[in-house]
Structures are given as C-alpha cells and as structure tokens.
C-alpha cells in the first residue's frame, strides 16, 4: 500500500495560472494549485514499478474545508482550461487530481483529517491512528510525506 500524507493549503485567488512541473529529464506536467505536483509526480513514479498511489491523507485546516470561493478559474496561456463554482480548497484538490495529462488511472482514496492551527495535537493523533489502521491492512506499506502546504 502506498500512502501520501500532505497538508492542504487554501487557494490563492480566483484566477490560478498554470505552472509546469518537471523532475529531471521526465516530461513535465501542468498544475494550478501548489499541492498538485506531488501526488501526480508520485503517481508517475509508482507506475514505473506497476504500483499505484492507494491513499492520500490530507491535513485540513478549517479554512481549507469551509472557505468557499465563488469561482475559481484555471488559466493556461490566457485560455481558461477549467472553471469551478462555489468550491473550497479540499474539493478543488480532489477535482484537480482528475485533470491534466498525468491523470490517475484509479483515483486514490482520500482521507481528510481536521487540523486546528491553535491545537494541532488532536489532529496529529487522528492522522497517526489512521496511518496505523492502513499499515495493519498491508504487508507492504510505503508512506510518502509532503508538508509544504
């Protein structure tokens, strides 16, 4: 089982510009939200070994789950590629996993853990308990962590 743990961040505004992400000599892929590159990159690396990213555990602040943007537009070369109405950062992240040339063949299970920025310990405990449950279900457990969000 391959599991990615990451902290979601809020969305920076209504109009998101496209960025190209590239690792070494690998082909690049597009992204609009700062947390798109890691799961997409990891997905591609795991595919090389005929594996999948099975689960993503997200650490979500209240703002990530509750701040609704009336509209989010994803723009590449001055052309709107995607547009979403009344969406929060969590929903946006989940939808963007399905978009682009490096889409997942099978979308990983996403488990959201609430994190209170004023008292993170309960959220960390919830995340650790979830990781333990997943590890118990698998003889081959790999954990990847990205905490830049």
PDB file of C-alpha atoms in Angstrom:
ATOM      1  CA  UNK A   1       0.000   0.000   0.000  1.00  0.00           C
ATOM      2  CA  UNK A   2       1.327   3.414  -0.994  1.00  0.00           C
ATOM      3  CA  UNK A   3       0.109   6.319   1.140  1.00  0.00           C
ATOM      4  CA  UNK A   4       0.808  10.035   0.779  1.00  0.00           C
ATOM      5  CA  UNK A   5       0.399  12.369   3.757  1.00  0.00           C
ATOM      6  CA  UNK A   6       0.144  16.063   2.980  1.00  0.00           C
ATOM      7  CA  UNK A   7      -1.176  19.300   4.434  1.00  0.00           C
ATOM      8  CA  UNK A   8      -3.652  21.079   2.194  1.00  0.00           C
ATOM      9  CA  UNK A   9      -3.459  24.836   1.829  1.00  0.00           C
ATOM     10  CA  UNK A  10      -6.023  27.405   0.856  1.00  0.00           C
ATOM     11  CA  UNK A  11      -6.457  28.616  -2.726  1.00  0.00           C
ATOM     12  CA  UNK A  12      -4.639  31.844  -3.532  1.00  0.00           C
ATOM     13  CA  UNK A  13      -7.388  33.534  -5.526  1.00  0.00           C
ATOM     14  CA  UNK A  14      -9.998  33.340  -8.246  1.00  0.00           C
ATOM     15  CA  UNK A  15      -7.613  33.152 -11.207  1.00  0.00           C
ATOM     16  CA  UNK A  16      -4.964  30.449 -10.998  1.00  0.00           C
ATOM     17  CA  UNK A  17      -2.183  30.450 -13.559  1.00  0.00           C
ATOM     18  CA  UNK A  18      -0.751  27.254 -14.972  1.00  0.00           C
ATOM     19  CA  UNK A  19       2.710  26.163 -13.898  1.00  0.00           C
ATOM     20  CA  UNK A  20       4.756  23.413 -15.496  1.00  0.00           C
ATOM     21  CA  UNK A  21       6.392  20.947 -13.160  1.00  0.00           C
ATOM     22  CA  UNK A  22       9.315  18.778 -14.171  1.00  0.00           C
ATOM     23  CA  UNK A  23      11.602  16.383 -12.356  1.00  0.00           C
ATOM     24  CA  UNK A  24      14.932  15.723 -14.032  1.00  0.00           C
ATOM     25  CA  UNK A  25      14.525  14.681 -17.638  1.00  0.00           C
ATOM     26  CA  UNK A  26      10.979  13.409 -17.164  1.00  0.00           C
ATOM     27  CA  UNK A  27       8.220  15.041 -19.238  1.00  0.00           C
ATOM     28  CA  UNK A  28       6.622  17.983 -17.472  1.00  0.00           C
ATOM     29  CA  UNK A  29       3.009  18.272 -16.417  1.00  0.00           C
ATOM     30  CA  UNK A  30       0.711  21.172 -15.642  1.00  0.00           C
ATOM     31  CA  UNK A  31      -0.614  22.280 -12.299  1.00  0.00           C
ATOM     32  CA  UNK A  32      -2.604  25.197 -10.916  1.00  0.00           C
ATOM     33  CA  UNK A  33      -2.654  24.509  -7.186  1.00  0.00           C
ATOM     34  CA  UNK A  34       0.562  24.192  -5.227  1.00  0.00           C
ATOM     35  CA  UNK A  35      -0.322  20.695  -4.000  1.00  0.00           C
ATOM     36  CA  UNK A  36      -0.984  19.165  -7.409  1.00  0.00           C
ATOM     37  CA  UNK A  37       2.607  18.239  -8.309  1.00  0.00           C
ATOM     38  CA  UNK A  38       3.411  15.778  -5.533  1.00  0.00           C
ATOM     39  CA  UNK A  39       0.549  13.267  -5.953  1.00  0.00           C
ATOM     40  CA  UNK A  40       0.819  13.470  -9.745  1.00  0.00           C
ATOM     41  CA  UNK A  41       4.597  13.011  -9.669  1.00  0.00           C
ATOM     42  CA  UNK A  42       4.356  10.175  -7.154  1.00  0.00           C
ATOM     43  CA  UNK A  43       1.666   8.544  -9.283  1.00  0.00           C
ATOM     44  CA  UNK A  44       4.004   8.560 -12.301  1.00  0.00           C
ATOM     45  CA  UNK A  45       6.961   7.197 -10.317  1.00  0.00           C
ATOM     46  CA  UNK A  46       4.872   4.390  -8.831  1.00  0.00           C
ATOM     47  CA  UNK A  47       3.524   3.459 -12.283  1.00  0.00           C
ATOM     48  CA  UNK A  48       7.108   2.759 -13.377  1.00  0.00           C
ATOM     49  CA  UNK A  49       7.076  -0.155 -10.902  1.00  0.00           C
ATOM     50  CA  UNK A  50       3.491  -1.189 -11.732  1.00  0.00           C
ATOM     51  CA  UNK A  51       2.215   0.274  -8.463  1.00  0.00           C
ATOM     52  CA  UNK A  52      -0.426   2.848  -7.594  1.00  0.00           C
ATOM     53  CA  UNK A  53      -0.909   5.578  -5.058  1.00  0.00           C
ATOM     54  CA  UNK A  54      -3.600   3.931  -2.951  1.00  0.00           C
ATOM     55  CA  UNK A  55      -4.444   6.594  -0.401  1.00  0.00           C
ATOM     56  CA  UNK A  56      -3.887  10.287   0.282  1.00  0.00           C
ATOM     57  CA  UNK A  57      -4.314  11.545   3.827  1.00  0.00           C
ATOM     58  CA  UNK A  58      -4.864  15.295   3.892  1.00  0.00           C
ATOM     59  CA  UNK A  59      -4.464  17.512   6.931  1.00  0.00           C
ATOM     60  CA  UNK A  60      -7.112  20.220   6.574  1.00  0.00           C
ATOM     61  CA  UNK A  61      -7.467  23.453   8.485  1.00  0.00           C
ATOM     62  CA  UNK A  62     -10.951  24.847   8.975  1.00  0.00           C
ATOM     63  CA  UNK A  63     -10.303  27.338   6.137  1.00  0.00           C
ATOM     64  CA  UNK A  64      -9.440  24.551   3.696  1.00  0.00           C
ATOM     65  CA  UNK A  65     -12.787  22.872   4.368  1.00  0.00           C
ATOM     66  CA  UNK A  66     -15.084  25.874   4.826  1.00  0.00           C
ATOM     67  CA  UNK A  67     -13.877  28.877   2.813  1.00  0.00           C
ATOM     68  CA  UNK A  68     -15.933  28.758  -0.377  1.00  0.00           C
ATOM     69  CA  UNK A  69     -14.647  30.612  -3.390  1.00  0.00           C
ATOM     70  CA  UNK A  70     -17.497  31.774  -5.622  1.00  0.00           C
ATOM     71  CA  UNK A  71     -15.431  30.960  -8.697  1.00  0.00           C
ATOM     72  CA  UNK A  72     -12.003  29.523  -9.452  1.00  0.00           C
ATOM     73  CA  UNK A  73     -10.616  29.708 -12.968  1.00  0.00           C
ATOM     74  CA  UNK A  74      -7.562  27.739 -14.130  1.00  0.00           C
ATOM     75  CA  UNK A  75      -5.822  29.656 -16.897  1.00  0.00           C
ATOM     76  CA  UNK A  76      -3.100  28.434 -19.257  1.00  0.00           C
ATOM     77  CA  UNK A  77      -1.666  30.758 -21.899  1.00  0.00           C
ATOM     78  CA  UNK A  78      -4.551  33.193 -21.329  1.00  0.00           C
ATOM     79  CA  UNK A  79      -7.148  30.483 -22.025  1.00  0.00           C
ATOM     80  CA  UNK A  80      -9.459  29.145 -19.331  1.00  0.00           C
ATOM     81  CA  UNK A  81      -8.900  25.398 -19.002  1.00  0.00           C
ATOM     82  CA  UNK A  82     -11.136  24.644 -16.009  1.00  0.00           C
ATOM     83  CA  UNK A  83     -13.679  26.626 -14.048  1.00  0.00           C
ATOM     84  CA  UNK A  84     -15.347  25.769 -10.760  1.00  0.00           C
ATOM     85  CA  UNK A  85     -18.202  27.493  -8.958  1.00  0.00           C
ATOM     86  CA  UNK A  86     -18.631  27.569  -5.159  1.00  0.00           C
ATOM     87  CA  UNK A  87     -15.689  25.354  -4.290  1.00  0.00           C
ATOM     88  CA  UNK A  88     -13.375  25.012  -1.299  1.00  0.00           C
ATOM     89  CA  UNK A  89      -9.694  24.028  -1.365  1.00  0.00           C
ATOM     90  CA  UNK A  90     -10.388  20.396  -0.400  1.00  0.00           C
ATOM     91  CA  UNK A  91     -12.870  19.925  -3.248  1.00  0.00           C
ATOM     92  CA  UNK A  92     -10.587  21.739  -5.665  1.00  0.00           C
ATOM     93  CA  UNK A  93      -7.630  19.464  -4.791  1.00  0.00           C
ATOM     94  CA  UNK A  94      -9.770  16.362  -5.329  1.00  0.00           C
ATOM     95  CA  UNK A  95     -11.062  17.584  -8.699  1.00  0.00           C
ATOM     96  CA  UNK A  96      -7.606  18.585  -9.923  1.00  0.00           C
ATOM     97  CA  UNK A  97      -6.274  15.065  -9.323  1.00  0.00           C
ATOM     98  CA  UNK A  98      -8.510  14.003 -12.211  1.00  0.00           C
ATOM     99  CA  UNK A  99      -7.407  16.765 -14.599  1.00  0.00           C
ATOM    100  CA  UNK A 100      -4.388  17.111 -16.835  1.00  0.00           C
ATOM    101  CA  UNK A 101      -2.227  14.823 -18.901  1.00  0.00           C
ATOM    102  CA  UNK A 102      -0.960  12.889 -15.870  1.00  0.00           C
ATOM    103  CA  UNK A 103      -4.366  11.869 -14.557  1.00  0.00           C
ATOM    104  CA  UNK A 104      -4.674   8.927 -12.225  1.00  0.00           C
ATOM    105  CA  UNK A 105      -5.906   5.680 -13.708  1.00  0.00           C
ATOM    106  CA  UNK A 106      -7.504   4.938 -10.353  1.00  0.00           C
ATOM    107  CA  UNK A 107      -8.109   7.863  -8.013  1.00  0.00           C
ATOM    108  CA  UNK A 108      -6.582   7.166  -4.601  1.00  0.00           C
ATOM    109  CA  UNK A 109      -8.825   7.075  -1.572  1.00  0.00           C
ATOM    110  CA  UNK A 110      -8.698  10.479   0.110  1.00  0.00           C
ATOM    111  CA  UNK A 111      -8.981  10.675   3.879  1.00  0.00           C
ATOM    112  CA  UNK A 112      -9.305  14.175   5.337  1.00  0.00           C
ATOM    113  CA  UNK A 113      -8.114  14.884   8.859  1.00  0.00           C
ATOM    114  CA  UNK A 114      -9.154  18.170  10.521  1.00  0.00           C
ATOM    115  CA  UNK A 115      -6.298  20.212  11.977  1.00  0.00           C
ATOM    116  CA  UNK A 116      -6.794  23.125  14.380  1.00  0.00           C
ATOM    117  CA  UNK A 117      -3.871  25.522  13.914  1.00  0.00           C
ATOM    118  CA  UNK A 118      -4.177  26.559  17.565  1.00  0.00           C
ATOM    119  CA  UNK A 119      -4.067  22.956  18.843  1.00  0.00           C
ATOM    120  CA  UNK A 120      -2.610  20.548  16.281  1.00  0.00           C
ATOM    121  CA  UNK A 121      -2.041  17.593  18.629  1.00  0.00           C
ATOM    122  CA  UNK A 122      -5.563  16.055  18.306  1.00  0.00           C
ATOM    123  CA  UNK A 123      -5.300  16.187  14.504  1.00  0.00           C
ATOM    124  CA  UNK A 124      -1.845  14.615  14.541  1.00  0.00           C
ATOM    125  CA  UNK A 125      -3.168  11.825  16.770  1.00  0.00           C
ATOM    126  CA  UNK A 126      -6.064  11.223  14.348  1.00  0.00           C
ATOM    127  CA  UNK A 127      -3.618  11.090  11.426  1.00  0.00           C
ATOM    128  CA  UNK A 128      -1.319   8.655  13.258  1.00  0.00           C
ATOM    129  CA  UNK A 129      -4.252   6.393  14.147  1.00  0.00           C
ATOM    130  CA  UNK A 130      -5.385   6.403  10.511  1.00  0.00           C
ATOM    131  CA  UNK A 131      -1.865   5.530   9.345  1.00  0.00           C
ATOM    132  CA  UNK A 132      -1.703   2.668  11.839  1.00  0.00           C
ATOM    133  CA  UNK A 133      -5.037   1.282  10.568  1.00  0.00           C
ATOM    134  CA  UNK A 134      -3.819   1.410   6.966  1.00  0.00           C
ATOM    135  CA  UNK A 135      -0.490  -0.197   7.869  1.00  0.00           C
ATOM    136  CA  UNK A 136      -2.278  -3.056   9.651  1.00  0.00           C
ATOM    137  CA  UNK A 137      -4.097  -3.854   6.387  1.00  0.00           C
ATOM    138  CA  UNK A 138      -0.920  -4.175   4.321  1.00  0.00           C
ATOM    139  CA  UNK A 139       2.233  -6.269   4.433  1.00  0.00           C
ATOM    140  CA  UNK A 140       3.917  -3.791   2.086  1.00  0.00           C
ATOM    141  CA  UNK A 141       3.313  -0.275   3.426  1.00  0.00           C
ATOM    142  CA  UNK A 142       5.065   2.780   1.994  1.00  0.00           C
ATOM    143  CA  UNK A 143       4.490   6.250   3.439  1.00  0.00           C
ATOM    144  CA  UNK A 144       5.348   9.397   1.492  1.00  0.00           C
ATOM    145  CA  UNK A 145       5.156  12.767   3.237  1.00  0.00           C
ATOM    146  CA  UNK A 146       4.899  16.238   1.726  1.00  0.00           C
ATOM    147  CA  UNK A 147       4.489  19.069   4.224  1.00  0.00           C
ATOM    148  CA  UNK A 148       4.992  22.160   2.085  1.00  0.00           C
ATOM    149  CA  UNK A 149       1.310  23.198   2.011  1.00  0.00           C
TER     150      UNK A 149
END
